[in-house]
CSV table of C-alpha atoms in Angstrom, one decimal:
chain,number,residue,atom,x,y,z
A,1,MET,CA,-18.7,65.1,-25.5
A,2,TRP,CA,-17.6,61.5,-25.7
A,3,LYS,CA,-15.7,62.1,-28.8
A,4,SER,CA,-13.9,65.2,-27.1
A,5,ALA,CA,-13.0,62.9,-24.2
A,6,GLU,CA,-11.8,60.1,-26.6
A,7,ARG,CA,-9.5,62.7,-28.6
A,8,LEU,CA,-8.1,63.9,-25.3
A,9,LEU,CA,-7.4,60.5,-24.0
A,10,ALA,CA,-5.7,59.4,-27.3
A,11,ALA,CA,-3.5,62.7,-27.3
A,12,THR,CA,-2.5,62.0,-23.6
A,13,LEU,CA,-1.4,58.4,-24.5
A,14,LEU,CA,0.5,59.5,-27.6
A,15,ALA,CA,2.2,62.1,-25.5
A,16,GLY,CA,3.0,59.6,-22.8
A,17,GLY,CA,4.4,57.2,-25.4
A,18,LEU,CA,6.6,59.8,-27.0
A,19,ALA,CA,8.0,60.7,-23.6
A,20,VAL,CA,8.8,57.2,-22.9
A,21,ALA,CA,10.5,56.7,-26.3
A,22,GLY,CA,12.4,59.9,-25.8
A,23,VAL,CA,10.9,61.9,-28.7
A,24,ALA,CA,10.5,65.6,-28.2
A,25,VAL,CA,7.2,66.9,-29.4
A,26,ALA,CA,7.5,70.4,-31.2
A,27,GLU,CA,4.3,72.2,-31.2
A,28,GLN,CA,3.2,74.6,-33.8
A,29,PRO,CA,0.8,77.3,-33.2
A,30,GLY,CA,-2.5,76.3,-32.1
A,31,GLY,CA,-1.3,73.5,-30.1
A,32,LYS,CA,-0.6,71.0,-33.0
A,33,PRO,CA,2.5,69.0,-33.3
A,34,ALA,CA,4.7,69.4,-36.5
A,35,ALA,CA,3.7,66.8,-39.2
A,36,LYS,CA,7.2,65.1,-39.3
A,37,ALA,CA,7.5,64.7,-35.5
A,38,GLU,CA,3.8,63.5,-35.4
A,39,LYS,CA,4.6,60.8,-38.0
A,40,ALA,CA,7.7,59.7,-36.3
A,41,GLY,CA,6.4,60.1,-32.9
A,42,THR,CA,3.3,58.1,-33.8
A,43,GLU,CA,5.4,55.1,-34.9
A,44,LYS,CA,7.6,55.2,-31.8
A,45,ALA,CA,4.6,55.6,-29.7
A,46,ARG,CA,3.1,52.4,-31.2
A,47,GLN,CA,6.6,50.7,-30.3
A,48,ALA,CA,6.6,52.1,-26.8
A,49,VAL,CA,3.2,50.8,-26.0
A,50,ASN,CA,4.6,47.3,-26.6
A,51,VAL,CA,7.7,47.9,-24.6
A,52,ALA,CA,7.8,45.9,-21.5
A,53,ALA,CA,7.9,47.7,-18.3
A,54,PRO,CA,11.3,47.6,-16.6
A,55,ALA,CA,11.9,44.4,-14.7
A,56,ALA,CA,11.6,44.6,-11.1
A,57,THR,CA,14.7,44.0,-8.9
A,58,THR,CA,15.2,40.3,-8.8
A,59,PRO,CA,14.5,39.2,-5.3
A,60,ALA,CA,17.0,37.1,-3.3
A,61,ALA,CA,16.6,33.4,-3.6
A,62,ALA,CA,13.8,32.1,-1.5
A,63,LYS,CA,15.0,30.1,1.5
A,64,THR,CA,14.4,26.2,1.3
A,65,ILE,CA,11.9,25.2,4.1
A,66,ALA,CA,13.4,22.3,5.7
A,67,LEU,CA,10.8,19.9,7.2
A,68,GLY,CA,11.8,17.1,9.5
A,69,ARG,CA,15.3,15.3,9.2
A,70,PRO,CA,16.7,12.4,7.8
A,71,ALA,CA,15.6,9.0,9.4
A,72,LEU,CA,18.3,7.6,11.6
A,73,PRO,CA,19.3,3.8,10.8
A,74,GLU,CA,17.7,2.6,13.9
A,75,GLU,CA,14.5,4.2,13.0
A,76,ILE,CA,14.5,2.5,9.6
A,77,ALA,CA,15.4,-0.7,11.0
A,78,ALA,CA,12.3,-0.6,13.3
A,79,TRP,CA,10.0,-0.2,10.4
A,80,ASN,CA,11.9,-2.5,8.1
A,81,ILE,CA,10.6,-5.9,9.5
A,82,ASP,CA,9.2,-7.6,6.5
A,83,VAL,CA,10.6,-11.0,5.6
A,84,ARG,CA,10.7,-12.4,2.1
A,85,ALA,CA,10.0,-16.0,1.0
A,86,ASP,CA,13.8,-16.5,0.4
A,87,GLY,CA,14.7,-15.5,4.0
A,88,GLU,CA,15.8,-11.9,3.2
A,89,GLY,CA,14.9,-9.7,6.1
A,90,LEU,CA,15.3,-12.4,8.7
A,91,PRO,CA,17.2,-11.4,12.0
A,92,PRO,CA,20.0,-13.4,13.5
A,93,GLY,CA,18.8,-15.7,15.9
A,94,LYS,CA,17.6,-19.1,16.6
A,95,GLY,CA,15.0,-21.1,18.6
A,96,SER,CA,14.0,-24.7,19.2
A,97,VAL,CA,10.7,-26.6,19.2
A,98,LYS,CA,10.9,-27.2,22.9
A,99,GLU,CA,11.4,-23.6,23.7
A,100,GLY,CA,8.7,-22.7,21.3
A,101,GLU,CA,6.1,-25.0,23.0
A,102,GLU,CA,6.7,-23.1,26.3
A,103,LEU,CA,6.3,-19.7,24.8
A,104,PHE,CA,3.3,-20.8,22.7
A,105,LEU,CA,1.5,-21.8,25.8
A,106,GLN,CA,2.3,-18.7,27.7
A,107,ASN,CA,1.4,-16.4,24.7
A,108,CYS,CA,-0.6,-18.0,22.1
A,109,ALA,CA,-2.6,-21.0,23.5
A,110,GLN,CA,-5.5,-19.0,25.0
A,111,CYS,CA,-6.7,-18.2,21.3
A,112,HIS,CA,-5.1,-20.9,19.1
A,113,GLY,CA,-5.3,-23.8,21.5
A,114,GLU,CA,-2.5,-26.0,23.1
A,115,PHE,CA,-1.9,-27.8,19.9
A,116,GLY,CA,-2.9,-25.0,17.4
A,117,GLU,CA,-6.4,-26.4,17.1
A,118,GLY,CA,-8.1,-23.1,17.7
A,119,ALA,CA,-10.0,-22.0,20.8
A,120,GLY,CA,-13.6,-21.0,20.2
A,121,ARG,CA,-13.6,-19.2,16.9
A,122,TRP,CA,-10.0,-18.3,16.8
A,123,PRO,CA,-7.8,-19.5,13.8
A,124,VAL,CA,-6.7,-22.9,13.6
A,125,LEU,CA,-3.0,-23.2,13.0
A,126,ALA,CA,-2.4,-26.9,12.6
A,127,GLY,CA,-3.9,-29.9,10.7
A,128,GLY,CA,-6.2,-29.7,7.7
A,129,ARG,CA,-3.8,-31.4,5.2
A,130,GLY,CA,-5.7,-32.3,2.1
A,131,THR,CA,-8.9,-30.4,3.0
A,132,LEU,CA,-8.6,-27.5,0.6
A,133,LYS,CA,-10.7,-29.2,-2.1
A,134,SER,CA,-13.5,-30.3,0.5
A,135,GLU,CA,-16.7,-28.5,1.4
A,136,ARG,CA,-15.2,-27.4,4.6
A,137,PRO,CA,-11.5,-26.7,3.9
A,138,GLU,CA,-9.3,-26.0,7.0
A,139,LYS,CA,-6.6,-23.3,5.9
A,140,THR,CA,-3.8,-23.8,8.5
A,141,ILE,CA,0.0,-23.3,8.3
A,142,GLY,CA,0.4,-27.0,7.0
A,143,SER,CA,-2.5,-27.2,4.6
A,144,PHE,CA,-2.6,-23.6,3.0
A,145,TRP,CA,0.1,-21.2,4.0
A,146,PRO,CA,2.8,-20.7,1.1
A,147,TYR,CA,6.1,-20.0,3.1
A,148,ALA,CA,7.7,-20.3,6.3
A,149,SER,CA,8.6,-16.7,6.2
A,150,THR,CA,5.0,-15.8,6.1
A,151,VAL,CA,4.6,-17.6,9.5
A,152,TYR,CA,7.7,-15.7,10.9
A,153,ASP,CA,6.6,-12.4,9.5
A,154,TYR,CA,3.1,-12.7,11.0
A,155,VAL,CA,4.1,-13.9,14.4
A,156,HIS,CA,6.6,-11.2,14.8
A,157,ARG,CA,4.6,-8.3,13.4
A,158,ALA,CA,1.1,-9.0,14.7
A,159,MET,CA,1.5,-11.4,17.6
A,160,PRO,CA,0.8,-11.9,20.7
A,161,PHE,CA,-2.7,-10.3,20.0
A,162,GLY,CA,-2.8,-7.0,21.9
A,163,SER,CA,0.9,-7.2,22.3
A,164,ASN,CA,2.5,-7.4,19.0
A,165,LEU,CA,6.3,-6.7,18.4
A,166,SER,CA,7.0,-7.9,22.0
A,167,LEU,CA,8.7,-11.1,21.1
A,168,SER,CA,12.4,-11.1,20.3
A,169,PRO,CA,13.9,-12.7,17.3
A,170,ASP,CA,14.9,-15.8,19.3
A,171,GLN,CA,11.4,-16.2,20.7
A,172,THR,CA,9.8,-15.7,17.3
A,173,TYR,CA,12.1,-18.4,15.7
A,174,ALA,CA,11.2,-20.9,18.5
A,175,ILE,CA,7.5,-20.3,18.2
A,176,VAL,CA,7.6,-20.7,14.4
A,177,ALA,CA,9.6,-24.0,15.0
A,178,TYR,CA,6.9,-25.3,17.3
A,179,LEU,CA,4.1,-24.4,14.8
A,180,LEU,CA,6.0,-26.3,12.0
A,181,ASN,CA,6.4,-29.3,14.3
A,182,LEU,CA,2.6,-29.2,15.1
A,183,ASN,CA,2.3,-29.5,11.3
A,184,ASP,CA,4.7,-32.4,11.1
A,185,LEU,CA,7.1,-30.4,9.1
A,186,VAL,CA,10.1,-30.6,11.3
A,187,PRO,CA,11.1,-33.1,14.1
A,188,GLU,CA,10.9,-32.5,17.7
A,189,ASP,CA,14.5,-31.6,18.2
A,190,TYR,CA,14.7,-29.2,15.5
A,191,VAL,CA,16.3,-25.7,16.1
A,192,LEU,CA,15.2,-23.0,13.6
A,193,SER,CA,17.7,-20.3,12.6
A,194,LYS,CA,18.4,-17.8,10.1
A,195,GLU,CA,20.6,-20.1,8.4
A,196,ASN,CA,18.4,-23.1,7.8
A,197,PHE,CA,15.2,-21.1,7.5
A,198,PRO,CA,15.2,-21.1,3.7
A,199,LYS,CA,15.3,-25.0,3.5
A,200,VAL,CA,11.9,-25.3,5.2
A,201,ASP,CA,9.3,-25.9,2.5
A,202,LEU,CA,5.5,-25.8,3.2
A,203,PRO,CA,3.1,-28.4,1.4
A,204,ASN,CA,1.0,-25.8,-0.5
A,205,GLU,CA,3.9,-23.6,-1.8
A,206,ALA,CA,3.5,-25.0,-5.4
A,207,ASN,CA,0.0,-23.8,-5.5
A,208,PHE,CA,1.0,-20.2,-5.2
A,209,TYR,CA,2.2,-18.4,-8.4
A,210,ASP,CA,2.8,-14.7,-9.6
A,211,ASP,CA,-0.1,-12.7,-10.8
A,212,ASP,CA,-0.4,-13.5,-14.5
A,213,ARG,CA,-3.6,-11.8,-15.5
A,214,GLU,CA,-1.9,-9.7,-18.1
A,215,THR,CA,-1.4,-12.8,-20.2
A,216,SER,CA,-3.8,-15.4,-18.9
A,217,GLU,CA,-6.8,-13.2,-18.9
A,218,LYS,CA,-6.0,-10.9,-21.9
A,219,ALA,CA,-8.3,-12.9,-24.1
A,220,PHE,CA,-11.2,-11.7,-22.1
A,221,TRP,CA,-10.3,-7.9,-22.2
A,222,LYS,CA,-12.7,-6.3,-24.7
A,223,LYS,CA,-13.0,-2.8,-25.9
A,224,ASN,CA,-16.6,-2.8,-25.4
A,225,PRO,CA,-17.3,-4.9,-22.5
A,226,CYS,CA,-20.8,-6.5,-21.8
A,227,MET,CA,-22.6,-4.3,-19.2
A,228,LYS,CA,-26.1,-6.0,-19.0
A,229,ASP,CA,-27.4,-9.7,-18.7
A,230,CYS,CA,-23.8,-10.9,-19.3
A,231,SER,CA,-23.5,-13.8,-16.7
A,232,GLY,CA,-26.6,-15.7,-17.6
A,233,GLU,CA,-28.6,-17.5,-14.9
A,234,VAL,CA,-27.1,-17.4,-11.3
A,235,HIS,CA,-26.8,-20.4,-9.1
A,236,VAL,CA,-26.1,-20.7,-5.5
A,237,THR,CA,-22.9,-22.9,-5.1
A,238,ALA,CA,-22.3,-22.5,-1.3
A,239,ARG,CA,-23.8,-21.3,1.7
A,240,ALA,CA,-22.4,-19.5,4.8
A,241,GLN,CA,-23.2,-22.4,7.0
A,242,ILE,CA,-21.2,-24.7,4.8
A,243,LEU,CA,-18.3,-22.4,4.8
A,244,ASN,CA,-18.2,-22.5,8.7
A,245,VAL,CA,-18.8,-18.7,9.1
A,246,THR,CA,-22.3,-19.0,10.5
A,247,PRO,CA,-22.5,-19.8,14.2
A,248,ASP,CA,-24.4,-22.9,15.0
A,249,GLY,CA,-27.2,-22.8,17.7
A,250,ASP,CA,-30.4,-20.9,18.4
A,251,GLN,CA,-30.9,-17.6,16.7
A,252,PRO,CA,-30.1,-14.5,18.8
A,253,LYS,CA,-33.0,-12.8,20.7
A,254,GLY,CA,-33.8,-9.1,21.5
A,255,ASN,CA,-33.2,-6.1,19.3
A,256,LEU,CA,-30.1,-6.5,17.0
A,257,GLU,CA,-30.1,-2.8,16.3
């Protein structure tokens, strides 16, 4: 039964292939095709099986889905507020040390102290010169920060705490001028502006340099790095209390969870 079914299926496929190829099948008595037609038809049927189906009608080009719109110049300007070390990105404006003192007392002193000495555990902004190699380094604008542009960018971007981006360029220039004066970097009558900003140098600038690990650490790169017992004996070189991050006083009571 299976053999008969296979023969019937083969004959059907052959006839269909011949029909696709445009070959007429002449039948002899007994229902068998002529030998010549059978030979030619078989070859064309084989070719017909490999002929690709007629291509479907090419659909119209799909529409481009437009999402959003080009950003407006004022929208780009609202995000493009970073300031580079060479002063690129600074807005037009100016502010004096005297104006900055008043603004600092109104907006900043509650956290940073009247003279940048820090209130409570809020950051200290002035002093600390020459302490970076000591056990208790004081990282301030005058002792650690690399560029005056860093001060402007941070004040403008993130301050006052809880009300960032509320200061105008003139107000930001004034506050930065006051902070520079607190660190003995500019005189009391100084007026900071976009034009003279790049001339202000901070004491620790020379100790900042480009990341050179691709050359300075290349000798340490190994194809098969050590993954076990590589550092030898470990020694504690500093404790949290020495680094001034552990509060002094009695231990807290109660459930700390």
